[in-house]
N, CA, C and O of each residue as an XYZ file, in Angstrom:
316
protein
N       2.091     -6.891    -62.122
C       3.445     -7.195    -61.682
C       4.350     -7.394    -62.886
O       3.887     -7.682    -63.990
N       5.629     -7.238    -62.659
C       6.605     -7.438    -63.724
C       7.308     -8.772    -63.533
O       7.653     -9.157    -62.415
N       7.510     -9.456    -64.621
C       8.211    -10.731    -64.582
C       9.690    -10.499    -64.860
O      10.051     -9.798    -65.806
N      10.538    -11.088    -64.033
C      11.978    -11.065    -64.267
C      12.368    -12.344    -64.986
O      11.767    -13.398    -64.776
N      13.378    -12.242    -65.833
C      13.966    -13.423    -66.450
C      15.356    -13.600    -65.866
O      16.186    -12.693    -65.929
N      15.605    -14.760    -65.303
C      16.939    -15.110    -64.843
C      17.583    -15.903    -65.967
O      17.097    -16.969    -66.345
N      18.672    -15.381    -66.495
C      19.344    -15.980    -67.641
C      20.646    -16.609    -67.159
O      21.542    -15.910    -66.684
N      20.746    -17.924    -67.281
C      21.910    -18.673    -66.824
C      22.825    -18.949    -68.012
O      22.359    -19.316    -69.091
N      24.141    -18.769    -67.806
C      25.087    -18.974    -68.898
C      26.036    -20.136    -68.615
O      26.118    -20.647    -67.499
N      26.745    -20.530    -69.667
C      27.722    -21.612    -69.557
C      28.949    -21.215    -68.736
O      29.791    -22.066    -68.450
N      29.068    -19.960    -68.357
C      30.175    -19.502    -67.512
C      29.764    -19.424    -66.046
O      30.509    -18.898    -65.218
N      28.590    -19.942    -65.724
C      28.135    -19.971    -64.339
C      27.548    -18.672    -63.837
O      27.379    -18.496    -62.630
N      27.235    -17.767    -64.730
C      26.668    -16.480    -64.348
C      25.154    -16.494    -64.499
O      24.586    -17.277    -65.260
N      24.520    -15.597    -63.743
C      23.077    -15.403    -63.855
C      22.834    -13.918    -64.082
O      23.282    -13.082    -63.297
N      22.128    -13.595    -65.151
C      21.750    -12.222    -65.444
C      20.258    -12.089    -65.199
O      19.492    -13.005    -65.498
N      19.841    -10.948    -64.655
C      18.414    -10.712    -64.402
C      17.972     -9.515    -65.230
O      18.550     -8.432    -65.139
N      16.948     -9.724    -66.030
C      16.363     -8.625    -66.795
C      14.849     -8.716    -66.693
O      14.299     -9.773    -66.383
N      14.192     -7.618    -66.951
C      12.733     -7.579    -66.973
C      12.254     -8.143    -68.311
O      12.820     -7.840    -69.361
N      11.229     -8.949    -68.261
C      10.714     -9.572    -69.486
C      10.286     -8.523    -70.503
O      10.440     -8.728    -71.707
N       9.747     -7.393    -70.028
C       9.270     -6.372    -70.969
C      10.418     -5.646    -71.678
O      10.172     -4.890    -72.618
N      11.669     -5.861    -71.245
C      12.818     -5.251    -71.913
C      13.225     -6.004    -73.182
O      13.992     -5.486    -73.994
N      12.717     -7.210    -73.348
C      13.028     -7.989    -74.545
C      12.067     -7.567    -75.650
O      10.851     -7.604    -75.460
N      12.599     -7.167    -76.799
C      11.720     -6.696    -77.869
C      10.813     -7.804    -78.402
O      11.233     -8.949    -78.568
N       9.573     -7.438    -78.663
C       8.624     -8.391    -79.236
C       8.807     -8.410    -80.746
O       8.850     -7.360    -81.388
N       8.914     -9.603    -81.306
C       9.139     -9.769    -82.739
C       8.067    -10.667    -83.324
O       7.366    -11.372    -82.598
N       7.946    -10.635    -84.656
C       6.965    -11.516    -85.290
C       7.574    -12.897    -85.533
O       8.765    -13.103    -85.304
N       6.763    -13.828    -85.992
C       7.202    -15.220    -86.181
C       8.327    -15.369    -87.192
O       9.156    -16.271    -87.064
N       8.370    -14.509    -88.182
C       9.371    -14.630    -89.234
C      10.721    -14.025    -88.841
O      11.715    -14.242    -89.535
N      10.772    -13.282    -87.757
C      12.014    -12.641    -87.329
C      13.019    -13.674    -86.836
O      12.648    -14.731    -86.325
N      14.297    -13.347    -87.000
C      15.358    -14.253    -86.572
C      15.645    -14.147    -85.082
O      16.321    -15.013    -84.526
N      15.153    -13.120    -84.431
C      15.403    -12.956    -83.002
C      16.508    -11.952    -82.736
O      17.064    -11.356    -83.659
N      16.815    -11.778    -81.472
C      17.799    -10.802    -81.029
C      18.897    -11.513    -80.253
O      18.620    -12.411    -79.458
N      20.129    -11.119    -80.480
C      21.264    -11.721    -79.786
C      21.218    -11.420    -78.290
O      20.832    -10.327    -77.874
N      21.610    -12.389    -77.506
C      21.722    -12.257    -76.057
C      22.553    -11.024    -75.690
O      22.196    -10.287    -74.772
N      23.642    -10.804    -76.395
C      24.533     -9.673    -76.137
C      23.807     -8.348    -76.343
O      24.052     -7.393    -75.606
N      22.925     -8.276    -77.326
C      22.204     -7.039    -77.611
C      21.104     -6.752    -76.599
O      20.702     -5.600    -76.434
N      20.616     -7.776    -75.925
C      19.552     -7.578    -74.942
C      20.115     -7.014    -73.647
O      19.466     -6.193    -72.998
N      21.294     -7.434    -73.268
C      21.872     -6.957    -72.012
C      23.241     -6.311    -72.243
O      24.236     -6.763    -71.676
N      23.304     -5.259    -73.069
C      24.603     -4.645    -73.375
C      25.240     -3.952    -72.175
O      26.453     -3.742    -72.166
N      24.451     -3.593    -71.163
C      24.995     -2.879    -70.005
C      25.808     -3.799    -69.093
O      26.539     -3.327    -68.222
N      25.680     -5.094    -69.294
C      26.408     -6.056    -68.478
C      27.603     -6.587    -69.253
O      27.570     -6.684    -70.479
N      28.646     -6.925    -68.532
C      29.823     -7.488    -69.191
C      29.586     -8.966    -69.461
O      29.335     -9.745    -68.542
N      29.667     -9.334    -70.710
C      29.472    -10.724    -71.123
C      30.775    -11.199    -71.749
O      31.310    -10.556    -72.651
N      31.279    -12.322    -71.268
C      32.534    -12.865    -71.789
C      32.361    -13.402    -73.202
O      31.271    -13.817    -73.595
N      33.452    -13.387    -73.959
C      33.441    -13.977    -75.294
C      33.167    -15.472    -75.159
O      33.764    -16.144    -74.318
N      32.284    -15.978    -75.972
C      31.930    -17.390    -75.930
C      30.876    -17.737    -74.898
O      30.485    -18.897    -74.775
N      30.409    -16.735    -74.149
C      29.381    -16.992    -73.141
C      28.043    -17.217    -73.838
O      27.640    -16.430    -74.695
N      27.359    -18.299    -73.463
C      26.100    -18.659    -74.109
C      25.036    -18.937    -73.067
O      25.329    -19.385    -71.958
N      23.804    -18.665    -73.440
C      22.669    -18.950    -72.568
C      22.438    -20.456    -72.550
O      22.369    -21.092    -73.602
N      22.318    -21.027    -71.346
C      22.017    -22.455    -71.240
C      20.643    -22.702    -70.637
O      20.087    -23.791    -70.782
N      20.088    -21.693    -69.957
C      18.768    -21.862    -69.350
C      18.202    -20.500    -68.972
O      18.942    -19.546    -68.733
N      16.885    -20.430    -68.923
C      16.208    -19.219    -68.463
C      15.061    -19.619    -67.551
O      14.452    -20.676    -67.717
N      14.778    -18.747    -66.578
C      13.704    -18.988    -65.630
C      12.926    -17.701    -65.449
O      13.514    -16.660    -65.154
N      11.609    -17.755    -65.619
C      10.750    -16.593    -65.382
C      10.334    -16.588    -63.916
O       9.876    -17.601    -63.389
N      10.500    -15.427    -63.256
C      10.153    -15.291    -61.844
C       9.173    -14.136    -61.700
O       9.490    -12.996    -62.037
N       7.971    -14.441    -61.193
C       6.948    -13.418    -60.986
C       7.029    -12.780    -59.607
O       6.689    -11.609    -59.440
N       7.479    -13.547    -58.620
C       7.588    -12.991    -57.271
C       8.745    -13.639    -56.534
O       9.075    -14.807    -56.742
N       9.343    -12.851    -55.675
C      10.439    -13.324    -54.841
C       9.903    -13.444    -53.418
O       9.551    -12.442    -52.795
N       9.843    -14.660    -52.910
C       9.330    -14.861    -51.557
C      10.162    -15.914    -50.837
O      10.919    -16.666    -51.451
N       9.999    -15.946    -49.517
C      10.791    -16.858    -48.688
C      10.499    -18.331    -48.949
O      11.328    -19.188    -48.644
N       9.339    -18.631    -49.506
C       8.986    -20.041    -49.719
C       9.252    -20.519    -51.147
O       8.777    -21.585    -51.536
N      10.001    -19.747    -51.929
C      10.363    -20.142    -53.292
C      11.881    -20.280    -53.377
O      12.626    -19.436    -52.878
N      12.324    -21.362    -54.022
C      13.748    -21.668    -54.078
C      14.189    -21.978    -55.498
O      13.395    -22.383    -56.347
N      15.461    -21.777    -55.728
C      16.109    -22.146    -56.974
C      17.119    -23.242    -56.638
O      17.962    -23.067    -55.758
N      17.032    -24.357    -57.333
C      17.974    -25.454    -57.145
C      18.892    -25.508    -58.361
O      18.424    -25.509    -59.500
N      20.194    -25.554    -58.116
C      21.161    -25.658    -59.203
C      22.073    -26.855    -58.945
O      22.247    -27.288    -57.806
N      22.645    -27.375    -60.019
C      23.572    -28.506    -59.916
C      24.675    -28.331    -60.950
O      24.446    -27.809    -62.041
N      25.869    -28.774    -60.594
C      26.999    -28.702    -61.516
C      27.279    -30.076    -62.109
O      26.763    -31.087    -61.634
N      28.100    -30.098    -63.149
C      28.458    -31.379    -63.762
C      29.330    -32.220    -62.840
O      29.514    -33.414    -63.078
N      29.872    -31.604    -61.785
C      30.675    -32.340    -60.806
C      29.830    -32.886    -59.659
O      30.361    -33.475    -58.717
N      28.508    -32.689    -59.739
C      27.610    -33.248    -58.742
C      27.355    -32.374    -57.525
O      26.817    -32.853    -56.527
N      27.729    -31.114    -57.587
C      27.474    -30.181    -56.487
C      26.081    -29.588    -56.674
O      25.746    -29.120    -57.762
N      25.263    -29.607    -55.612
C      23.929    -29.016    -55.703
C      23.817    -27.883    -54.695
O      24.520    -27.849    -53.685
N      22.909    -26.952    -55.000
C      22.731    -25.785    -54.145
C      21.266    -25.381    -54.149
O      20.616    -25.381    -55.194
N      20.752    -25.038    -52.975
C      19.385    -24.543    -52.811
C      19.494    -23.082    -52.384
O      20.103    -22.773    -51.360
N      18.897    -22.180    -53.175
C      18.978    -20.752    -52.909
C      17.578    -20.165    -52.836
O      16.753    -20.403    -53.718
N      17.310    -19.401    -51.792
C      16.015    -18.739    -51.654
C      15.886    -17.645    -52.702
O      16.860    -16.952    -52.995
N      14.704    -17.481    -53.267
C      14.471    -16.420    -54.243
C      14.125    -15.086    -53.592
O      13.920    -14.095    -54.293
N      14.056    -15.045    -52.273
C      13.712    -13.774    -51.616
C      14.898    -12.845    -51.552
O      14.786    -11.734    -51.033
């Protein structure tokens, strides 16, 4: 199976990419910019990754819970 990465940003967006699309680097490498990994998507200036979640399967019994700084919470099915 393929693992998806859900990438959450400070602008409230979620990007989904396949884990195997991220280049593998050695320990001494500086890494790859978020913008370079998902160039096909429009990313706003100043948009930064705040969290990532690996998802192996999407099913009715799996949920994503999110919360805002204003105290709003949301439960979303991953199916």
